[in-house]
Amino acid sequence: MTDQMQCITLAQRPFGAPKDEDFALETRDIPTPGEGEVLVRVHYMSLDPYMRGRMNDAKSYAEPVPIGGVMEGGGCGEVIASNDPSYAPGDMVFGMFGWATHGIQPGNMLRKLDPRVPITTSLGVLGMPGFTGWYGLTELGKPKKGETLVVAAATGPVGSMVGQIAKARGLRTVAIAGGADKCALATEKFGFDAAIDHRAHSDASSLRKELAAACPDGIDIYFENVGGKVFEAVLPLMNRFGRIPVCGMISGYNATEMPEGPDRFPMFWSTVLIKHLTASGFIISNHFDLYPAFLQEVVPMISSGQVAYLEDIAEGIENAPRTFMGLLEGKNVGKQIVKLI
């Protein structure tokens, strides 16, 4: 076994969209696990939009990545040394190893993977993104048969889970995605009833007209992943007592200043008031007590083909920064993963 590893560190804090020079590829010695710790050779690592926020030195729900620190993220791989009796060399596990070829975690921070499913599912459909979609819809969206759901970023690992669970529960499902190819994926692979290309519309008013035609009975649940003009298009179409689980706002992750149009904020609050809407922000790390219930419902649906998933796999840790930049621009098709071995 080689005694060195590679990792991607944060070289400087980005201003706006991340650039090559914001990252550094480093070679380090492989650390030695201490008492109760496990050393893992990472096979695949996850790239997710939330990582952009961790690059900022701003108060948030988690500490930012320090300058020179390894970029944060989940990964799955093989145990190669263990000081925890629950894990043995050869076990396949998931953990928060960061953007690195190797990582150490306490055994109680790892999750042993089910050998019956591909290990990459721990990063997407059966991991944090899939669980995020399931939780946000079922616990905050409170879906009821016959209602209409709209979800933005609908072909990603979160949005596609939301749409498929909603469909299984008898809702009309409408996808918003970027580009004709992703719209086709939404209806043909993930079973949405309709799909709308937000890139075909220059403003919220135009998008709203097409959305209104796809939602003749209005919108009961809007699962928010995007913000921006998509949210502006959706809001007036919400039905009374509608629910808005707020998962992310990717349209603003690279913003360097407040968006134009402060008068939009009063419009939001007045709509919430008049239509008795519930908008609920959530951070999924606060809700992992429900993860077993998620697996109980979703694993059989994956096995039967009722829930489909799609993975976009890049290769090589050196390509992680560019792949991440593309993810923020919507260039990925499905759950973005980087293969390391």
mmCIF file of C-alpha atoms in Angstrom:
data_model
loop_
_atom_site.group_PDB
_atom_site.id
_atom_site.type_symbol
_atom_site.label_atom_id
_atom_site.label_comp_id
_atom_site.label_asym_id
_atom_site.label_seq_id
_atom_site.Cartn_x
_atom_site.Cartn_y
_atom_site.Cartn_z
ATOM 1 C CA MET A 1 0.000 0.000 0.000
ATOM 2 C CA THR A 2 1.339 3.445 -0.884
ATOM 3 C CA ASP A 3 2.019 5.737 2.069
ATOM 4 C CA GLN A 4 0.717 8.857 0.330
ATOM 5 C CA MET A 5 -2.704 10.227 -0.591
ATOM 6 C CA GLN A 6 -4.103 13.097 -2.631
ATOM 7 C CA CYS A 7 -6.652 15.693 -1.635
ATOM 8 C CA ILE A 8 -8.215 18.909 -2.900
ATOM 9 C CA THR A 9 -7.884 21.886 -0.551
ATOM 10 C CA LEU A 10 -9.400 25.359 -0.532
ATOM 11 C CA ALA A 11 -6.615 27.655 -1.757
ATOM 12 C CA GLN A 12 -8.613 30.890 -1.478
ATOM 13 C CA ARG A 13 -12.199 31.966 -1.014
ATOM 14 C CA PRO A 14 -13.999 32.464 -4.330
ATOM 15 C CA PHE A 15 -15.659 35.705 -5.344
ATOM 16 C CA GLY A 16 -18.687 34.722 -7.381
ATOM 17 C CA ALA A 17 -18.338 31.481 -9.318
ATOM 18 C CA PRO A 18 -15.439 29.259 -8.184
ATOM 19 C CA LYS A 19 -12.319 29.245 -10.380
ATOM 20 C CA ASP A 20 -9.383 26.875 -10.822
ATOM 21 C CA GLU A 21 -7.148 28.970 -8.579
ATOM 22 C CA ASP A 22 -9.583 28.623 -5.670
ATOM 23 C CA PHE A 23 -8.513 24.976 -5.307
ATOM 24 C CA ALA A 24 -5.221 23.140 -4.837
ATOM 25 C CA LEU A 25 -4.323 19.483 -5.428
ATOM 26 C CA GLU A 26 -2.026 18.307 -2.640
ATOM 27 C CA THR A 27 -0.131 15.132 -1.829
ATOM 28 C CA ARG A 28 0.065 14.195 1.837
ATOM 29 C CA ASP A 29 1.074 11.254 3.990
ATOM 30 C CA ILE A 30 -1.731 8.832 4.728
ATOM 31 C CA PRO A 31 -2.687 9.321 8.386
ATOM 32 C CA THR A 32 -2.626 6.520 10.938
ATOM 33 C CA PRO A 33 -5.938 5.719 12.627
ATOM 34 C CA GLY A 34 -6.096 6.254 16.380
ATOM 35 C CA GLU A 35 -8.171 4.493 18.976
ATOM 36 C CA GLY A 36 -11.683 3.802 17.694
ATOM 37 C CA GLU A 37 -10.832 5.171 14.255
ATOM 38 C CA VAL A 38 -11.023 3.617 10.794
ATOM 39 C CA LEU A 39 -8.876 4.310 7.720
ATOM 40 C CA VAL A 40 -10.702 4.118 4.378
ATOM 41 C CA ARG A 41 -9.522 4.115 0.766
ATOM 42 C CA VAL A 42 -12.186 6.206 -0.950
ATOM 43 C CA HIS A 43 -13.509 4.764 -4.218
ATOM 44 C CA TYR A 44 -16.121 7.417 -5.030
ATOM 45 C CA MET A 45 -16.773 10.877 -3.628
ATOM 46 C CA SER A 46 -19.844 13.077 -3.825
ATOM 47 C CA LEU A 47 -20.148 16.603 -5.213
ATOM 48 C CA ASP A 48 -23.150 18.605 -4.014
ATOM 49 C CA PRO A 49 -24.304 22.227 -4.362
ATOM 50 C CA TYR A 50 -24.160 22.887 -0.600
ATOM 51 C CA MET A 51 -20.361 22.712 -0.818
ATOM 52 C CA ARG A 52 -20.309 26.146 -2.462
ATOM 53 C CA GLY A 53 -21.602 27.691 0.760
ATOM 54 C CA ARG A 54 -18.832 26.029 2.776
ATOM 55 C CA MET A 55 -16.281 27.925 0.684
ATOM 56 C CA ASN A 56 -17.529 31.266 2.056
ATOM 57 C CA ASP A 57 -16.315 32.772 5.317
ATOM 58 C CA ALA A 58 -19.826 33.598 6.464
ATOM 59 C CA LYS A 59 -22.005 32.509 9.344
ATOM 60 C CA SER A 60 -24.124 29.526 8.383
ATOM 61 C CA TYR A 61 -25.434 26.270 9.803
ATOM 62 C CA ALA A 62 -21.910 24.788 9.609
ATOM 63 C CA GLU A 63 -18.360 26.106 9.853
ATOM 64 C CA PRO A 64 -16.681 27.112 6.572
ATOM 65 C CA VAL A 65 -13.807 25.131 5.132
ATOM 66 C CA PRO A 66 -10.617 26.865 6.332
ATOM 67 C CA ILE A 67 -8.062 28.126 3.832
ATOM 68 C CA GLY A 68 -5.748 25.189 3.245
ATOM 69 C CA GLY A 69 -8.360 22.761 4.550
ATOM 70 C CA VAL A 70 -9.638 19.755 2.630
ATOM 71 C CA MET A 71 -12.903 20.447 0.822
ATOM 72 C CA GLU A 72 -15.801 18.852 2.674
ATOM 73 C CA GLY A 73 -17.864 16.010 1.280
ATOM 74 C CA GLY A 74 -19.080 12.473 1.593
ATOM 75 C CA GLY A 75 -17.455 9.432 0.064
ATOM 76 C CA CYS A 76 -17.649 5.672 0.002
ATOM 77 C CA GLY A 77 -14.868 3.139 -0.081
ATOM 78 C CA GLU A 78 -13.032 0.205 1.481
ATOM 79 C CA VAL A 79 -11.765 -0.107 5.027
ATOM 80 C CA ILE A 80 -8.004 -0.721 4.923
ATOM 81 C CA ALA A 81 -7.223 -0.427 8.658
ATOM 82 C CA SER A 82 -9.502 -0.416 11.671
ATOM 83 C CA ASN A 83 -9.244 0.213 15.389
ATOM 84 C CA ASP A 84 -12.973 -0.240 15.814
ATOM 85 C CA PRO A 85 -14.207 -3.836 16.295
ATOM 86 C CA SER A 86 -17.352 -3.044 14.279
ATOM 87 C CA TYR A 87 -15.304 -2.681 11.087
ATOM 88 C CA ALA A 88 -12.785 -4.951 9.401
ATOM 89 C CA PRO A 89 -10.530 -4.486 6.381
ATOM 90 C CA GLY A 90 -12.569 -5.077 3.243
ATOM 91 C CA ASP A 91 -15.797 -3.618 4.614
ATOM 92 C CA MET A 92 -17.396 -1.011 2.349
ATOM 93 C CA VAL A 93 -18.496 2.119 4.182
ATOM 94 C CA PHE A 94 -19.786 5.662 3.759
ATOM 95 C CA GLY A 95 -18.284 8.598 5.642
ATOM 96 C CA MET A 96 -17.435 12.303 5.452
ATOM 97 C CA PHE A 97 -13.898 11.933 4.117
ATOM 98 C CA GLY A 98 -13.780 15.154 2.097
ATOM 99 C CA TRP A 99 -12.283 15.540 -1.357
ATOM 100 C CA ALA A 100 -9.563 12.987 -0.727
ATOM 101 C CA THR A 101 -8.385 9.564 -1.804
ATOM 102 C CA HIS A 102 -8.121 8.399 1.818
ATOM 103 C CA GLY A 103 -9.799 9.389 5.045
ATOM 104 C CA ILE A 104 -10.037 8.616 8.727
ATOM 105 C CA GLN A 105 -13.251 8.732 10.726
ATOM 106 C CA PRO A 106 -14.339 7.428 14.128
ATOM 107 C CA GLY A 107 -16.190 4.185 13.670
ATOM 108 C CA ASN A 108 -19.393 5.659 15.061
ATOM 109 C CA MET A 109 -19.380 8.231 12.251
ATOM 110 C CA LEU A 110 -19.367 5.596 9.496
ATOM 111 C CA ARG A 111 -22.180 3.635 7.874
ATOM 112 C CA LYS A 112 -21.607 0.102 6.611
ATOM 113 C CA LEU A 113 -22.995 -0.347 3.097
ATOM 114 C CA ASP A 114 -25.458 -2.957 1.902
ATOM 115 C CA PRO A 115 -23.597 -5.262 -0.519
ATOM 116 C CA ARG A 116 -26.812 -5.882 -2.468
ATOM 117 C CA VAL A 117 -26.765 -2.406 -4.054
ATOM 118 C CA PRO A 118 -23.980 -0.471 -5.834
ATOM 119 C CA ILE A 119 -21.891 1.521 -3.365
ATOM 120 C CA THR A 120 -22.467 4.720 -5.346
ATOM 121 C CA THR A 121 -26.113 4.701 -4.254
ATOM 122 C CA SER A 122 -24.856 5.753 -0.798
ATOM 123 C CA LEU A 123 -23.918 9.106 -2.337
ATOM 124 C CA GLY A 124 -27.158 9.766 -4.188
ATOM 125 C CA VAL A 125 -30.454 7.939 -4.277
ATOM 126 C CA LEU A 126 -29.898 6.185 -0.907
ATOM 127 C CA GLY A 127 -27.688 8.883 0.550
ATOM 128 C CA MET A 128 -28.039 12.467 1.689
ATOM 129 C CA PRO A 129 -29.648 13.771 -1.565
ATOM 130 C CA GLY A 130 -32.279 11.051 -1.786
ATOM 131 C CA PHE A 131 -33.055 11.323 1.907
ATOM 132 C CA THR A 132 -33.293 15.110 1.572
ATOM 133 C CA GLY A 133 -35.911 14.794 -1.144
ATOM 134 C CA TRP A 134 -37.892 12.171 0.746
ATOM 135 C CA TYR A 135 -37.853 14.057 4.031
ATOM 136 C CA GLY A 136 -38.663 17.457 2.552
ATOM 137 C CA LEU A 137 -41.612 16.090 0.620
ATOM 138 C CA THR A 138 -43.113 13.686 3.142
ATOM 139 C CA GLU A 139 -42.537 15.608 6.377
ATOM 140 C CA LEU A 140 -42.821 19.232 5.183
ATOM 141 C CA GLY A 141 -44.691 18.954 1.889
ATOM 142 C CA LYS A 142 -47.339 16.681 3.451
ATOM 143 C CA PRO A 143 -48.513 15.331 0.069
ATOM 144 C CA LYS A 144 -52.088 14.293 -0.479
ATOM 145 C CA LYS A 145 -53.446 12.214 -3.334
ATOM 146 C CA GLY A 146 -54.775 14.355 -6.169
ATOM 147 C CA GLU A 147 -52.658 17.404 -5.370
ATOM 148 C CA THR A 148 -50.169 19.057 -7.751
ATOM 149 C CA LEU A 149 -46.453 19.161 -7.005
ATOM 150 C CA VAL A 150 -43.858 21.294 -8.794
ATOM 151 C CA VAL A 151 -40.142 20.700 -8.250
ATOM 152 C CA ALA A 152 -37.217 22.643 -9.687
ATOM 153 C CA ALA A 153 -33.881 20.984 -10.604
ATOM 154 C CA ALA A 154 -36.139 18.007 -11.175
ATOM 155 C CA THR A 155 -33.623 15.593 -12.734
ATOM 156 C CA GLY A 156 -31.060 15.956 -9.943
ATOM 157 C CA PRO A 157 -30.859 13.412 -7.127
ATOM 158 C CA VAL A 158 -33.076 15.471 -4.812
ATOM 159 C CA GLY A 159 -35.672 16.603 -7.339
ATOM 160 C CA SER A 160 -36.034 13.210 -9.003
ATOM 161 C CA MET A 161 -36.654 11.564 -5.619
ATOM 162 C CA VAL A 162 -39.279 14.190 -4.773
ATOM 163 C CA GLY A 163 -41.089 13.650 -8.066
ATOM 164 C CA GLN A 164 -41.102 9.861 -7.887
ATOM 165 C CA ILE A 165 -42.276 9.649 -4.275
ATOM 166 C CA ALA A 166 -45.006 12.190 -5.026
ATOM 167 C CA LYS A 167 -46.090 10.227 -8.095
ATOM 168 C CA ALA A 168 -46.222 7.017 -6.067
ATOM 169 C CA ARG A 169 -48.521 8.795 -3.606
ATOM 170 C CA GLY A 170 -50.958 9.844 -6.315
ATOM 171 C CA LEU A 171 -49.983 13.440 -7.043
ATOM 172 C CA ARG A 172 -49.722 15.237 -10.373
ATOM 173 C CA THR A 173 -46.018 15.979 -10.790
ATOM 174 C CA VAL A 174 -44.549 18.828 -12.826
ATOM 175 C CA ALA A 175 -40.801 19.155 -13.379
ATOM 176 C CA ILE A 176 -38.803 22.304 -14.027
ATOM 177 C CA ALA A 177 -35.401 21.574 -15.559
ATOM 178 C CA GLY A 178 -32.716 23.225 -17.653
ATOM 179 C CA GLY A 179 -32.804 22.186 -21.300
ATOM 180 C CA ALA A 180 -34.849 19.932 -23.558
ATOM 181 C CA ASP A 181 -32.754 16.843 -22.773
ATOM 182 C CA LYS A 182 -33.329 17.147 -19.043
ATOM 183 C CA CYS A 183 -37.033 17.730 -19.600
ATOM 184 C CA ALA A 184 -37.177 14.508 -21.603
ATOM 185 C CA LEU A 185 -35.392 12.692 -18.767
ATOM 186 C CA ALA A 186 -37.914 14.065 -16.300
ATOM 187 C CA THR A 187 -40.893 12.575 -18.098
ATOM 188 C CA GLU A 188 -39.351 9.454 -19.667
ATOM 189 C CA LYS A 189 -37.068 8.222 -16.850
ATOM 190 C CA PHE A 190 -38.512 9.775 -13.710
ATOM 191 C CA GLY A 191 -42.193 9.677 -14.654
ATOM 192 C CA PHE A 192 -43.173 13.328 -14.254
ATOM 193 C CA ASP A 193 -46.512 14.200 -15.816
ATOM 194 C CA ALA A 194 -45.078 17.327 -17.439
ATOM 195 C CA ALA A 195 -41.726 19.080 -17.706
ATOM 196 C CA ILE A 196 -40.897 22.725 -18.394
ATOM 197 C CA ASP A 197 -37.567 24.072 -19.654
ATOM 198 C CA HIS A 198 -36.792 27.194 -17.631
ATOM 199 C CA ARG A 199 -34.001 28.102 -20.056
ATOM 200 C CA ALA A 200 -36.602 28.605 -22.787
ATOM 201 C CA HIS A 201 -38.012 31.575 -20.864
ATOM 202 C CA SER A 202 -36.267 34.905 -20.438
ATOM 203 C CA ASP A 203 -38.290 35.993 -17.427
ATOM 204 C CA ALA A 204 -40.610 34.787 -14.693
ATOM 205 C CA SER A 205 -43.758 36.035 -16.433
ATOM 206 C CA SER A 206 -43.125 33.922 -19.511
ATOM 207 C CA LEU A 207 -42.257 30.854 -17.438
ATOM 208 C CA ARG A 208 -45.386 31.347 -15.331
ATOM 209 C CA LYS A 209 -47.657 31.131 -18.384
ATOM 210 C CA GLU A 210 -46.333 27.711 -19.364
ATOM 211 C CA LEU A 211 -46.369 26.570 -15.754
ATOM 212 C CA ALA A 212 -49.996 27.648 -15.343
ATOM 213 C CA ALA A 213 -50.960 25.554 -18.383
ATOM 214 C CA ALA A 214 -49.200 22.519 -16.873
ATOM 215 C CA CYS A 215 -50.903 23.089 -13.499
ATOM 216 C CA PRO A 216 -54.555 23.801 -14.339
ATOM 217 C CA ASP A 217 -55.587 23.239 -10.719
ATOM 218 C CA GLY A 218 -52.815 25.418 -9.290
ATOM 219 C CA ILE A 219 -49.835 24.278 -7.220
ATOM 220 C CA ASP A 220 -50.196 22.676 -3.792
ATOM 221 C CA ILE A 221 -46.531 21.858 -3.122
ATOM 222 C CA TYR A 222 -43.487 23.615 -4.522
ATOM 223 C CA PHE A 223 -40.206 21.927 -3.591
ATOM 224 C CA GLU A 224 -37.667 24.750 -3.728
ATOM 225 C CA ASN A 225 -34.178 23.926 -4.984
ATOM 226 C CA VAL A 226 -33.440 26.899 -7.208
ATOM 227 C CA GLY A 227 -34.918 30.316 -6.313
ATOM 228 C CA GLY A 228 -34.623 33.202 -8.771
ATOM 229 C CA LYS A 229 -37.063 33.506 -11.657
ATOM 230 C CA VAL A 230 -38.362 29.967 -11.071
ATOM 231 C CA PHE A 231 -39.596 30.888 -7.605
ATOM 232 C CA GLU A 232 -41.050 34.142 -8.941
ATOM 233 C CA ALA A 233 -42.961 32.168 -11.565
ATOM 234 C CA VAL A 234 -44.313 29.645 -9.076
ATOM 235 C CA LEU A 235 -45.381 31.853 -6.172
ATOM 236 C CA PRO A 236 -48.529 33.458 -7.688
ATOM 237 C CA LEU A 237 -49.762 30.013 -8.755
ATOM 238 C CA MET A 238 -49.681 28.515 -5.255
ATOM 239 C CA ASN A 239 -53.022 27.348 -3.918
ATOM 240 C CA ARG A 240 -54.394 28.281 -0.515
ATOM 241 C CA PHE A 241 -52.741 26.271 2.265
ATOM 242 C CA GLY A 242 -49.904 25.336 -0.087
ATOM 243 C CA ARG A 243 -46.547 24.122 1.254
ATOM 244 C CA ILE A 244 -43.047 25.146 0.186
ATOM 245 C CA PRO A 245 -40.210 22.968 1.515
ATOM 246 C CA VAL A 246 -37.074 25.097 1.037
ATOM 247 C CA CYS A 247 -34.133 22.826 0.308
ATOM 248 C CA GLY A 248 -31.766 25.116 -1.604
ATOM 249 C CA MET A 249 -31.423 28.262 -3.716
ATOM 250 C CA ILE A 250 -28.763 27.312 -6.234
ATOM 251 C CA SER A 251 -29.456 30.304 -8.479
ATOM 252 C CA GLY A 252 -27.909 32.544 -5.821
ATOM 253 C CA TYR A 253 -24.972 30.439 -4.618
ATOM 254 C CA ASN A 254 -22.451 32.364 -6.735
ATOM 255 C CA ALA A 255 -24.071 35.772 -6.194
ATOM 256 C CA THR A 256 -21.824 38.638 -5.123
ATOM 257 C CA GLU A 257 -24.620 41.067 -4.186
ATOM 258 C CA MET A 258 -28.291 41.103 -3.266
ATOM 259 C CA PRO A 259 -30.660 40.364 -6.185
ATOM 260 C CA GLU A 260 -32.436 43.241 -7.882
ATOM 261 C CA GLY A 261 -35.993 44.114 -6.981
ATOM 262 C CA PRO A 262 -36.371 44.440 -3.192
ATOM 263 C CA ASP A 263 -40.096 44.940 -3.787
ATOM 264 C CA ARG A 264 -40.294 41.192 -4.390
ATOM 265 C CA PHE A 265 -39.919 40.502 -0.661
ATOM 266 C CA PRO A 266 -43.228 42.211 0.246
ATOM 267 C CA MET A 267 -44.852 40.233 -2.594
ATOM 268 C CA PHE A 268 -43.592 37.009 -1.041
ATOM 269 C CA TRP A 269 -44.848 37.783 2.445
ATOM 270 C CA SER A 270 -48.189 39.101 1.259
ATOM 271 C CA THR A 271 -48.703 35.920 -0.785
ATOM 272 C CA VAL A 272 -47.809 33.782 2.216
ATOM 273 C CA LEU A 273 -50.345 35.703 4.277
ATOM 274 C CA ILE A 274 -53.210 35.842 1.800
ATOM 275 C CA LYS A 275 -52.907 32.214 0.703
ATOM 276 C CA HIS A 276 -52.058 30.765 4.135
ATOM 277 C CA LEU A 277 -48.852 29.241 2.785
ATOM 278 C CA THR A 278 -46.299 27.325 4.816
ATOM 279 C CA ALA A 279 -42.657 27.800 3.777
ATOM 280 C CA SER A 280 -40.280 25.552 5.716
ATOM 281 C CA GLY A 281 -36.519 25.681 5.498
ATOM 282 C CA PHE A 282 -34.622 22.598 6.643
ATOM 283 C CA ILE A 283 -31.118 21.186 6.977
ATOM 284 C CA ILE A 284 -31.181 17.426 6.506
ATOM 285 C CA SER A 285 -28.422 16.717 9.027
ATOM 286 C CA ASN A 286 -30.957 17.571 11.752
ATOM 287 C CA HIS A 287 -33.284 14.760 10.725
ATOM 288 C CA PHE A 288 -31.253 11.573 10.388
ATOM 289 C CA ASP A 289 -33.380 9.916 13.046
ATOM 290 C CA LEU A 290 -35.809 9.288 10.170
ATOM 291 C CA TYR A 291 -33.180 7.784 7.861
ATOM 292 C CA PRO A 292 -34.212 4.164 8.670
ATOM 293 C CA ALA A 293 -37.816 4.998 7.725
ATOM 294 C CA PHE A 294 -36.560 6.439 4.436
ATOM 295 C CA LEU A 295 -34.629 3.258 3.652
ATOM 296 C CA GLN A 296 -37.594 1.098 4.591
ATOM 297 C CA GLU A 297 -39.799 2.850 2.053
ATOM 298 C CA VAL A 298 -37.331 3.566 -0.749
ATOM 299 C CA VAL A 299 -35.071 0.481 -0.965
ATOM 300 C CA PRO A 300 -37.964 -1.763 -2.094
ATOM 301 C CA MET A 301 -39.013 0.912 -4.602
ATOM 302 C CA ILE A 302 -35.527 0.925 -6.099
ATOM 303 C CA SER A 303 -35.412 -2.879 -6.190
ATOM 304 C CA SER A 304 -38.756 -3.001 -8.009
ATOM 305 C CA GLY A 305 -37.850 -0.211 -10.426
ATOM 306 C CA GLN A 306 -40.522 2.123 -9.086
ATOM 307 C CA VAL A 307 -37.791 4.628 -8.208
ATOM 308 C CA ALA A 308 -35.182 5.225 -10.910
ATOM 309 C CA TYR A 309 -31.883 7.028 -10.442
ATOM 310 C CA LEU A 310 -29.175 8.475 -12.625
ATOM 311 C CA GLU A 311 -25.497 9.019 -11.852
ATOM 312 C CA ASP A 312 -23.030 11.311 -13.623
ATOM 313 C CA ILE A 313 -19.559 9.952 -12.857
ATOM 314 C CA ALA A 314 -16.387 11.909 -13.564
ATOM 315 C CA GLU A 315 -12.973 10.298 -13.079
ATOM 316 C CA GLY A 316 -9.944 11.444 -11.135
ATOM 317 C CA ILE A 317 -9.636 13.614 -8.050
ATOM 318 C CA GLU A 318 -7.747 16.196 -10.110
ATOM 319 C CA ASN A 319 -10.952 16.768 -12.091
ATOM 320 C CA ALA A 320 -13.142 17.384 -9.027
ATOM 321 C CA PRO A 321 -12.888 21.217 -9.072
ATOM 322 C CA ARG A 322 -13.874 21.580 -12.732
ATOM 323 C CA THR A 323 -16.644 19.025 -12.271
ATOM 324 C CA PHE A 324 -17.922 20.974 -9.265
ATOM 325 C CA MET A 325 -17.944 24.207 -11.261
ATOM 326 C CA GLY A 326 -20.016 22.454 -13.915
ATOM 327 C CA LEU A 327 -22.415 21.164 -11.280
ATOM 328 C CA LEU A 328 -23.159 24.726 -10.155
ATOM 329 C CA GLU A 329 -23.930 25.604 -13.776
ATOM 330 C CA GLY A 330 -26.260 22.629 -14.216
ATOM 331 C CA LYS A 331 -23.963 20.712 -16.552
ATOM 332 C CA ASN A 332 -24.357 17.412 -14.716
ATOM 333 C CA VAL A 333 -27.017 14.882 -15.664
ATOM 334 C CA GLY A 334 -28.031 13.054 -12.499
ATOM 335 C CA LYS A 335 -26.155 12.699 -9.210
ATOM 336 C CA GLN A 336 -22.617 14.088 -9.601
ATOM 337 C CA ILE A 337 -19.946 11.668 -8.422
ATOM 338 C CA VAL A 338 -16.178 11.490 -8.861
ATOM 339 C CA LYS A 339 -14.530 8.076 -9.237
ATOM 340 C CA LEU A 340 -11.182 7.859 -7.480
ATOM 341 C CA ILE A 341 -10.247 4.206 -8.015
#
